[in-house]
mmCIF file of C-alpha atoms in Angstrom:
data_model
loop_
_atom_site.group_PDB
_atom_site.id
_atom_site.type_symbol
_atom_site.label_atom_id
_atom_site.label_comp_id
_atom_site.label_asym_id
_atom_site.label_seq_id
_atom_site.Cartn_x
_atom_site.Cartn_y
_atom_site.Cartn_z
ATOM 1 C CA MET A 34 -21.412 12.359 -38.431
ATOM 2 C CA ASN A 35 -20.854 13.798 -35.558
ATOM 3 C CA LYS A 36 -23.593 11.060 -34.213
ATOM 4 C CA ARG A 37 -22.394 8.145 -35.360
ATOM 5 C CA LEU A 38 -18.566 9.406 -33.458
ATOM 6 C CA LEU A 39 -21.319 9.844 -30.138
ATOM 7 C CA PHE A 40 -22.097 6.503 -30.440
ATOM 8 C CA LEU A 41 -18.222 5.131 -30.824
ATOM 9 C CA LEU A 42 -17.500 7.448 -27.125
ATOM 10 C CA PRO A 43 -18.699 3.914 -24.846
ATOM 11 C CA LEU A 44 -15.775 2.038 -26.905
ATOM 12 C CA ALA A 45 -13.318 4.910 -26.418
ATOM 13 C CA VAL A 46 -13.755 5.161 -22.705
ATOM 14 C CA PHE A 47 -13.711 1.237 -22.315
ATOM 15 C CA VAL A 48 -10.349 1.272 -23.904
ATOM 16 C CA VAL A 49 -8.966 3.580 -22.309
ATOM 17 C CA LEU A 50 -10.237 2.041 -19.037
ATOM 18 C CA ALA A 51 -8.973 -1.542 -20.463
ATOM 19 C CA VAL A 52 -5.269 -0.167 -20.910
ATOM 20 C CA TYR A 53 -5.164 1.450 -17.556
ATOM 21 C CA PHE A 54 -6.336 -1.858 -15.680
ATOM 22 C CA ALA A 55 -4.130 -3.644 -18.010
ATOM 23 C CA ILE A 56 -1.394 -1.783 -16.643
ATOM 24 C CA GLY A 57 -2.808 -1.677 -12.921
ATOM 25 C CA LEU A 58 -2.302 -5.661 -13.730
ATOM 26 C CA THR A 59 1.450 -5.893 -13.792
ATOM 27 C CA ARG A 60 2.029 -3.337 -10.661
ATOM 28 C CA ASP A 61 2.618 -5.700 -7.982
ATOM 29 C CA PRO A 62 0.137 -4.222 -5.367
ATOM 30 C CA SER A 63 2.818 -4.994 -2.374
ATOM 31 C CA ALA A 64 5.397 -2.687 -3.625
ATOM 32 C CA LEU A 65 3.996 0.311 -1.766
ATOM 33 C CA PRO A 66 5.898 3.747 -2.754
ATOM 34 C CA SER A 67 7.578 4.933 0.660
ATOM 35 C CA VAL A 68 6.855 8.284 2.143
ATOM 36 C CA LEU A 69 10.126 8.012 4.064
ATOM 37 C CA ILE A 70 12.653 8.771 1.005
ATOM 38 C CA ASP A 71 14.535 12.206 1.258
ATOM 39 C CA GLN A 72 13.320 12.369 5.125
ATOM 40 C CA LYS A 73 16.091 12.135 7.813
ATOM 41 C CA VAL A 74 16.546 9.018 9.365
ATOM 42 C CA PRO A 75 13.840 8.215 12.532
ATOM 43 C CA ASP A 76 15.231 8.467 15.768
ATOM 44 C CA PHE A 77 15.724 5.196 17.260
ATOM 45 C CA GLU A 78 17.893 3.046 19.656
ATOM 46 C CA LEU A 79 17.654 -1.149 19.107
ATOM 47 C CA PRO A 80 19.272 -2.976 21.838
ATOM 48 C CA PRO A 81 22.311 -5.308 20.843
ATOM 49 C CA ILE A 82 20.838 -8.944 19.634
ATOM 50 C CA LYS A 83 21.991 -11.797 21.714
ATOM 51 C CA GLY A 84 25.230 -12.589 21.856
ATOM 52 C CA HIS A 85 26.289 -9.343 20.888
ATOM 53 C CA GLU A 86 27.849 -6.071 22.350
ATOM 54 C CA ARG A 87 26.808 -3.219 20.441
ATOM 55 C CA GLY A 88 23.510 -2.389 19.086
ATOM 56 C CA LEU A 89 21.539 0.136 16.560
ATOM 57 C CA THR A 90 20.520 3.744 17.272
ATOM 58 C CA SER A 91 19.892 6.128 14.533
ATOM 59 C CA GLU A 92 23.483 8.144 15.335
ATOM 60 C CA ASP A 93 25.667 4.689 14.151
ATOM 61 C CA LEU A 94 24.121 6.083 10.343
ATOM 62 C CA LYS A 95 25.444 9.448 10.050
ATOM 63 C CA GLY A 96 28.807 9.842 8.829
ATOM 64 C CA GLN A 97 28.879 7.495 5.968
ATOM 65 C CA VAL A 98 26.975 6.000 2.975
ATOM 66 C CA SER A 99 25.144 2.965 4.365
ATOM 67 C CA LEU A 100 22.693 0.332 3.947
ATOM 68 C CA VAL A 101 19.922 -0.742 6.411
ATOM 69 C CA ASN A 102 18.250 -4.103 6.128
ATOM 70 C CA ILE A 103 15.136 -5.172 8.210
ATOM 71 C CA PHE A 104 15.148 -8.789 8.194
ATOM 72 C CA GLY A 105 14.478 -12.294 10.298
ATOM 73 C CA SER A 106 15.262 -15.270 10.942
ATOM 74 C CA TRP A 107 11.359 -16.273 10.062
ATOM 75 C CA CYS A 108 11.619 -14.718 6.293
ATOM 76 C CA ILE A 109 12.025 -17.299 3.922
ATOM 77 C CA ALA A 110 13.165 -14.438 1.669
ATOM 78 C CA CYS A 111 15.880 -12.915 3.447
ATOM 79 C CA GLN A 112 17.420 -17.152 3.315
ATOM 80 C CA VAL A 113 17.348 -16.052 -0.251
ATOM 81 C CA GLU A 114 18.827 -12.667 0.012
ATOM 82 C CA HIS A 115 21.447 -13.949 2.716
ATOM 83 C CA PRO A 116 24.301 -14.989 0.224
ATOM 84 C CA PHE A 117 24.150 -12.165 -1.448
ATOM 85 C CA LEU A 118 24.626 -10.036 1.533
ATOM 86 C CA MET A 119 27.321 -12.276 2.620
ATOM 87 C CA LYS A 120 28.735 -11.265 -1.153
ATOM 88 C CA ILE A 121 28.500 -7.580 -0.340
ATOM 89 C CA LYS A 122 30.470 -7.876 3.245
ATOM 90 C CA GLY A 123 32.948 -9.879 1.147
ATOM 91 C CA GLU A 124 33.599 -6.941 -1.196
ATOM 92 C CA ASN A 125 33.269 -4.458 1.599
ATOM 93 C CA ARG A 126 31.754 -1.616 -0.266
ATOM 94 C CA VAL A 127 29.582 -0.482 1.712
ATOM 95 C CA PRO A 128 28.857 -0.807 5.458
ATOM 96 C CA LEU A 129 25.602 -2.931 5.656
ATOM 97 C CA TYR A 130 23.066 -2.300 9.280
ATOM 98 C CA GLY A 131 20.709 -4.790 10.074
ATOM 99 C CA VAL A 132 17.710 -4.436 12.013
ATOM 100 C CA ASP A 133 16.802 -8.186 13.804
ATOM 101 C CA TRP A 134 13.017 -8.053 13.485
ATOM 102 C CA ILE A 135 10.019 -9.254 14.803
ATOM 103 C CA GLU A 136 12.277 -12.737 16.275
ATOM 104 C CA LYS A 137 9.596 -15.410 18.135
ATOM 105 C CA THR A 138 12.655 -15.890 20.898
ATOM 106 C CA PRO A 139 15.854 -14.043 21.279
ATOM 107 C CA ASP A 140 17.725 -17.095 20.476
ATOM 108 C CA ASP A 141 16.197 -17.043 16.593
ATOM 109 C CA GLY A 142 18.111 -13.931 15.109
ATOM 110 C CA PRO A 143 21.702 -15.100 16.495
ATOM 111 C CA ASN A 144 21.078 -18.758 15.594
ATOM 112 C CA TRP A 145 20.206 -17.906 11.891
ATOM 113 C CA LEU A 146 23.691 -15.434 11.878
ATOM 114 C CA LYS A 147 25.523 -17.860 12.941
ATOM 115 C CA LYS A 148 24.826 -20.724 11.263
ATOM 116 C CA LYS A 149 24.594 -18.740 8.159
ATOM 117 C CA GLY A 150 27.117 -16.091 9.074
ATOM 118 C CA ASP A 151 26.821 -12.586 9.771
ATOM 119 C CA PRO A 152 26.399 -9.893 7.222
ATOM 120 C CA PHE A 153 26.503 -6.999 9.416
ATOM 121 C CA THR A 154 28.697 -4.598 10.488
ATOM 122 C CA LEU A 155 26.166 -3.583 13.365
ATOM 123 C CA ILE A 156 22.755 -5.529 14.143
ATOM 124 C CA GLY A 157 20.165 -4.061 16.509
ATOM 125 C CA ASP A 158 17.092 -6.333 17.783
ATOM 126 C CA ASP A 159 13.494 -5.361 17.377
ATOM 127 C CA PRO A 160 11.154 -7.109 18.801
ATOM 128 C CA ASN A 161 8.419 -4.513 19.267
ATOM 129 C CA SER A 162 8.538 -3.477 15.939
ATOM 130 C CA LYS A 163 9.577 -0.178 17.128
ATOM 131 C CA ALA A 164 12.109 0.669 14.610
ATOM 132 C CA ALA A 165 10.372 -0.845 11.705
ATOM 133 C CA ILE A 166 7.205 1.248 12.341
ATOM 134 C CA ALA A 167 9.463 4.333 12.359
ATOM 135 C CA PHE A 168 10.751 2.984 9.026
ATOM 136 C CA GLY A 169 7.479 2.496 7.585
ATOM 137 C CA VAL A 170 8.399 -0.930 7.493
ATOM 138 C CA TYR A 171 5.718 -3.625 6.333
ATOM 139 C CA GLY A 172 7.508 -6.756 5.312
ATOM 140 C CA ALA A 173 11.226 -8.356 5.444
ATOM 141 C CA PRO A 174 13.760 -7.921 3.578
ATOM 142 C CA GLU A 175 13.262 -4.078 3.379
ATOM 143 C CA THR A 176 16.719 -2.357 2.071
ATOM 144 C CA PHE A 177 16.907 1.338 3.105
ATOM 145 C CA ILE A 178 20.190 3.564 1.767
ATOM 146 C CA ILE A 179 20.834 6.191 3.732
ATOM 147 C CA ASP A 180 23.611 8.786 2.316
ATOM 148 C CA GLU A 181 26.234 10.497 4.649
ATOM 149 C CA ASN A 182 23.789 13.219 6.314
ATOM 150 C CA GLY A 183 21.386 10.258 7.610
ATOM 151 C CA VAL A 184 18.862 10.959 5.148
ATOM 152 C CA ILE A 185 17.066 8.032 3.258
ATOM 153 C CA ARG A 186 17.435 7.826 -0.035
ATOM 154 C CA TYR A 187 15.939 4.379 -1.576
ATOM 155 C CA LYS A 188 14.136 2.099 -0.051
ATOM 156 C CA GLN A 189 14.413 -1.801 -2.044
ATOM 157 C CA VAL A 190 11.141 -3.911 -0.619
ATOM 158 C CA GLY A 191 12.028 -8.073 -1.294
ATOM 159 C CA PRO A 192 15.412 -9.622 -1.332
ATOM 160 C CA MET A 193 18.626 -7.842 -3.395
ATOM 161 C CA ASN A 194 20.435 -9.616 -6.079
ATOM 162 C CA ASP A 195 23.082 -8.923 -8.609
ATOM 163 C CA LYS A 196 20.807 -7.475 -11.141
ATOM 164 C CA ILE A 197 18.725 -4.685 -8.979
ATOM 165 C CA TRP A 198 22.296 -4.392 -7.211
ATOM 166 C CA GLU A 199 24.250 -3.208 -10.369
ATOM 167 C CA GLU A 200 20.987 -1.207 -11.959
ATOM 168 C CA THR A 201 19.349 0.593 -8.603
ATOM 169 C CA ILE A 202 21.425 0.465 -5.640
ATOM 170 C CA TRP A 203 25.205 0.701 -6.574
ATOM 171 C CA PRO A 204 24.793 3.488 -8.880
ATOM 172 C CA ILE A 205 22.540 5.183 -5.949
ATOM 173 C CA ILE A 206 24.945 4.816 -3.740
ATOM 174 C CA ARG A 207 27.744 5.772 -6.379
ATOM 175 C CA GLU A 208 26.036 9.435 -6.788
ATOM 176 C CA LEU A 209 25.579 9.456 -3.205
ATOM 177 C CA ARG A 210 29.211 9.388 -2.429
ATOM 178 C CA LYS A 211 29.958 11.781 -5.433
ATOM 179 C CA ARG A 212 28.058 14.391 -4.197
ATOM 180 C CA GLY A 213 28.801 14.139 -1.165
ATOM 181 C CA GLN A 214 32.558 14.635 -1.538
ATOM 182 C CA LYS A 215 31.415 17.935 -3.704
ATOM 183 C CA ASP A 216 29.844 18.616 -0.652
ATOM 184 C CA ALA A 217 33.034 18.462 1.512
ATOM 185 C CA ARG A 218 34.876 20.708 -0.373
ATOM 186 C CA MET B 450 -33.606 -24.308 12.761
ATOM 187 C CA ARG B 451 -33.438 -21.945 15.618
ATOM 188 C CA THR B 452 -29.921 -23.726 16.413
ATOM 189 C CA VAL B 453 -28.857 -22.842 13.475
ATOM 190 C CA PHE B 454 -29.877 -19.069 13.514
ATOM 191 C CA ALA B 455 -28.249 -19.274 17.188
ATOM 192 C CA ALA B 456 -24.886 -20.527 15.679
ATOM 193 C CA LEU B 457 -25.371 -17.627 12.799
ATOM 194 C CA VAL B 458 -25.268 -14.858 15.586
ATOM 195 C CA LEU B 459 -22.899 -16.017 17.285
ATOM 196 C CA SER B 460 -20.345 -16.122 14.574
ATOM 197 C CA LEU B 461 -21.587 -12.355 13.421
ATOM 198 C CA LEU B 462 -20.397 -11.473 17.166
ATOM 199 C CA ALA B 463 -16.935 -13.537 16.380
ATOM 200 C CA LEU B 464 -16.222 -11.098 13.565
ATOM 201 C CA ALA B 465 -16.915 -8.339 15.237
ATOM 202 C CA ALA B 466 -14.531 -9.320 18.261
ATOM 203 C CA GLY B 467 -11.643 -8.272 16.026
ATOM 204 C CA ALA B 468 -7.999 -9.675 16.597
ATOM 205 C CA VAL B 469 -7.242 -7.802 19.883
ATOM 206 C CA GLU B 470 -6.022 -9.780 22.208
ATOM 207 C CA PRO B 471 -6.855 -9.463 25.706
ATOM 208 C CA GLY B 472 -3.385 -8.638 26.918
ATOM 209 C CA GLU B 473 -2.846 -5.481 24.462
ATOM 210 C CA MET B 474 -5.999 -3.811 26.344
ATOM 211 C CA LEU B 475 -5.429 -1.276 28.245
ATOM 212 C CA ASP B 476 -7.191 -0.801 31.403
ATOM 213 C CA ASP B 477 -8.991 2.608 30.952
ATOM 214 C CA PRO B 478 -12.140 1.419 29.048
ATOM 215 C CA VAL B 479 -12.090 5.040 27.273
ATOM 216 C CA LEU B 480 -8.189 4.727 25.918
ATOM 217 C CA GLU B 481 -9.495 1.169 24.898
ATOM 218 C CA GLU B 482 -12.309 2.791 22.824
ATOM 219 C CA ARG B 483 -10.730 5.082 21.189
ATOM 220 C CA ALA B 484 -7.795 2.717 20.494
ATOM 221 C CA ARG B 485 -9.827 0.517 18.614
ATOM 222 C CA GLU B 486 -12.035 2.936 16.861
ATOM 223 C CA ILE B 487 -8.521 4.235 15.786
ATOM 224 C CA SER B 488 -7.338 0.322 15.133
ATOM 225 C CA LYS B 489 -10.433 -0.232 12.641
ATOM 226 C CA GLY B 490 -8.936 2.969 10.665
ATOM 227 C CA LEU B 491 -5.843 1.582 9.748
ATOM 228 C CA ARG B 492 -4.889 -0.542 7.299
ATOM 229 C CA CYS B 493 -2.680 -3.371 7.579
ATOM 230 C CA LEU B 494 0.040 -3.411 5.531
ATOM 231 C CA VAL B 495 0.440 -7.424 5.575
ATOM 232 C CA CYS B 496 -2.968 -8.501 4.697
ATOM 233 C CA GLN B 497 -3.652 -4.966 3.336
ATOM 234 C CA ASN B 498 -7.138 -5.405 2.912
ATOM 235 C CA GLN B 499 -7.607 -6.122 6.899
ATOM 236 C CA SER B 500 -7.585 -3.495 9.129
ATOM 237 C CA ILE B 501 -5.068 -3.340 11.785
ATOM 238 C CA ASP B 502 -8.187 -4.305 14.286
ATOM 239 C CA GLU B 503 -8.831 -8.102 12.423
ATOM 240 C CA SER B 504 -5.346 -8.489 11.510
ATOM 241 C CA ASP B 505 -3.913 -11.296 13.556
ATOM 242 C CA ALA B 506 -0.805 -10.473 11.933
ATOM 243 C CA GLU B 507 2.568 -9.149 14.356
ATOM 244 C CA LEU B 508 2.622 -5.931 12.175
ATOM 245 C CA ALA B 509 -0.551 -5.039 12.847
ATOM 246 C CA ARG B 510 0.143 -6.668 16.455
ATOM 247 C CA ASP B 511 2.762 -4.030 17.450
ATOM 248 C CA LEU B 512 1.021 -1.314 15.717
ATOM 249 C CA ARG B 513 -2.023 -1.359 17.917
ATOM 250 C CA LEU B 514 0.017 -1.750 21.080
ATOM 251 C CA LEU B 515 1.730 1.608 19.363
ATOM 252 C CA VAL B 516 -1.545 3.237 19.359
ATOM 253 C CA ARG B 517 -2.504 2.198 22.543
ATOM 254 C CA GLN B 518 1.308 3.205 23.824
ATOM 255 C CA ARG B 519 0.694 6.820 22.026
ATOM 256 C CA LEU B 520 -2.968 7.300 23.552
ATOM 257 C CA THR B 521 -1.807 6.790 27.028
ATOM 258 C CA ALA B 522 0.964 8.889 26.571
ATOM 259 C CA GLY B 523 -1.229 11.523 26.129
ATOM 260 C CA ASP B 524 -1.447 11.603 21.985
ATOM 261 C CA GLY B 525 -5.015 13.171 20.603
ATOM 262 C CA ASN B 526 -6.777 10.659 17.862
ATOM 263 C CA GLN B 527 -5.511 12.723 15.253
ATOM 264 C CA GLN B 528 -1.711 13.102 16.171
ATOM 265 C CA VAL B 529 -1.889 8.774 16.347
ATOM 266 C CA ILE B 530 -2.811 8.407 12.800
ATOM 267 C CA ASP B 531 -0.749 11.456 11.690
ATOM 268 C CA TYR B 532 2.151 9.488 13.200
ATOM 269 C CA VAL B 533 1.620 6.141 11.699
ATOM 270 C CA VAL B 534 0.717 8.205 8.407
ATOM 271 C CA SER B 535 3.875 10.051 8.226
ATOM 272 C CA ARG B 536 5.567 6.418 7.893
ATOM 273 C CA TYR B 537 3.365 4.452 5.822
ATOM 274 C CA GLY B 538 1.549 6.993 3.787
ATOM 275 C CA ASP B 539 -1.934 7.564 3.133
ATOM 276 C CA PHE B 540 -2.338 3.831 1.723
ATOM 277 C CA VAL B 541 -2.482 2.646 5.576
ATOM 278 C CA LEU B 542 -6.210 5.040 5.737
ATOM 279 C CA LEU B 543 -8.956 2.570 5.223
ATOM 280 C CA MET B 544 -10.777 5.396 3.973
ATOM 281 C CA PRO B 545 -8.886 7.426 1.460
ATOM 282 C CA PRO B 546 -8.482 11.467 3.087
ATOM 283 C CA LEU B 547 -9.956 14.169 1.265
ATOM 284 C CA LYS B 548 -7.702 15.908 -1.087
ATOM 285 C CA GLY B 549 -6.634 17.691 -4.298
ATOM 286 C CA ALA B 550 -5.009 13.972 -5.301
ATOM 287 C CA THR B 551 -8.023 12.303 -4.499
ATOM 288 C CA TYR B 552 -11.100 14.792 -5.564
ATOM 289 C CA VAL B 553 -11.233 12.370 -8.829
ATOM 290 C CA LEU B 554 -11.881 9.405 -6.756
ATOM 291 C CA TRP B 555 -14.357 10.793 -3.756
ATOM 292 C CA PHE B 556 -16.389 12.844 -6.792
ATOM 293 C CA GLY B 557 -15.453 10.819 -10.128
ATOM 294 C CA PRO B 558 -18.286 8.282 -9.522
ATOM 295 C CA ALA B 559 -21.531 10.900 -8.464
ATOM 296 C CA VAL B 560 -20.382 13.247 -11.647
ATOM 297 C CA ILE B 561 -20.055 10.236 -13.626
ATOM 298 C CA ALA B 562 -23.634 9.264 -12.399
ATOM 299 C CA GLY B 563 -25.003 12.686 -13.206
ATOM 300 C CA LEU B 564 -23.661 13.026 -16.180
ATOM 301 C CA GLY B 565 -25.639 9.401 -17.190
ATOM 302 C CA ILE B 566 -28.575 10.687 -15.919
ATOM 303 C CA LEU B 567 -28.488 14.309 -17.709
ATOM 304 C CA ALA B 568 -28.359 12.629 -20.618
ATOM 305 C CA VAL B 569 -31.324 9.907 -20.214
ATOM 306 C CA ILE B 570 -33.663 13.182 -19.304
ATOM 307 C CA LEU B 571 -31.743 15.039 -22.734
ATOM 308 C CA PHE B 572 -32.730 12.221 -24.515
ATOM 309 C CA PHE B 573 -36.300 11.590 -23.153
ATOM 310 C CA ARG B 574 -36.996 15.266 -23.400
ATOM 311 C CA ARG B 575 -36.282 15.907 -26.828
ATOM 312 C CA ARG B 576 -38.111 12.512 -28.070
ATOM 313 C CA GLN B 577 -41.214 14.346 -26.595
ATOM 314 C CA ARG B 578 -40.754 17.398 -27.894
ATOM 315 C CA THR B 579 -40.548 16.444 -31.415
ATOM 316 C CA PRO B 580 -43.910 14.220 -32.663
ATOM 317 C CA PRO B 581 -42.919 12.073 -35.402
ATOM 318 C CA ALA B 582 -43.355 13.202 -38.472
ATOM 319 C CA ALA B 583 -46.512 12.428 -40.587
ATOM 320 C CA PRO B 584 -45.305 9.553 -43.251
ATOM 321 C CA PRO B 585 -45.547 10.558 -46.841
ATOM 322 C CA PRO B 586 -48.878 10.276 -48.506
ATOM 323 C CA LEU B 587 -49.340 6.874 -50.167
ATOM 324 C CA SER B 588 -48.849 7.310 -54.064
ATOM 325 C CA ALA B 589 -50.767 6.140 -56.773
ATOM 326 C CA ASP B 590 -49.760 2.746 -57.297
ATOM 327 C CA GLU B 591 -49.106 2.222 -53.704
ATOM 328 C CA LYS B 592 -52.686 2.526 -53.184
ATOM 329 C CA ARG B 593 -53.469 -0.077 -55.824
ATOM 330 C CA ARG B 594 -51.483 -2.283 -54.000
ATOM 331 C CA LEU B 595 -53.475 -1.977 -50.813
ATOM 332 C CA ARG B 596 -56.703 -2.356 -52.353
ATOM 333 C CA ALA B 597 -56.154 -5.504 -54.234
ATOM 334 C CA LEU B 598 -54.689 -7.145 -50.936
ATOM 335 C CA LEU B 599 -58.105 -5.590 -48.722
ATOM 336 C CA ASP B 600 -60.012 -6.744 -51.236
ATOM 337 C CA LYS B 601 -57.931 -10.159 -51.355
ATOM 338 C CA ASP B 602 -58.560 -10.421 -47.919
ATOM 339 C CA ALA B 603 -62.339 -9.662 -47.659
ATOM 340 C CA GLU B 604 -63.054 -12.512 -49.838
#
């Protein structure tokens, strides 16, 4: 009897591996875990984009829960996401900061925003990936949720939409705000 | 034939050149050599199966420049690599580091191959040690049938 079972062992191993690989195939290889979750926002200081007065620094991200969105006028997924960002701005629920990443010319970002609307409270220009690398960004758009102490709490890879917002982003923001109020008392 | 061979050799040389542009290179050849060495071990996060040394992606270029900036500022090779890992995690290393979480990855294949070889050795040893048992003697009936067959052949 035992010997018979031994013959089934390769089949059992195969089934286990097949299940593992099948699960692996359904996962998106470009969605990598961030090592920066629960770490302080890296120190950075970005100049303003052309035509704007203020840039963006890590200091701006302290004091309240905020979102940092890495975008570029060259990035197709950012175009898809843009109307949603405008909607968030319209609802005025949370400050949204922008990092304008590796534009071909200094005019590209400002022109894009002029044409489509500017959803950002402040924007920093990042032509050499200084902030992008500090944030561990590898594609646009990426959005970070920063708590009021300037700690990174969540990273969204790829464009946000209503579903992601309602199911993930907004609950985290609400939770962080609740926690912040408790600490203040 | 010779031209084909020459073309092949030349195309291989082109592969070895990587994506580093002349403007990116450091004046100090020693530092540049170190930068190249570090870059070859860092994964381009856009194309994932290329190193930043080979990739034309903009992020790869910016990472190459960052590596060079840090080296020029006096960082050691490991410090530079540690910085990039602190931003992007172990995934950015083309060679996974040897640590608790990766023991299975590093030693798993060798262990499985070892077990397989061991199983084969045991299998053959056991076969050698137990010679096949002598078959039971023929019954009277079988003997009669055998003789009949042999006699038939002899005719």
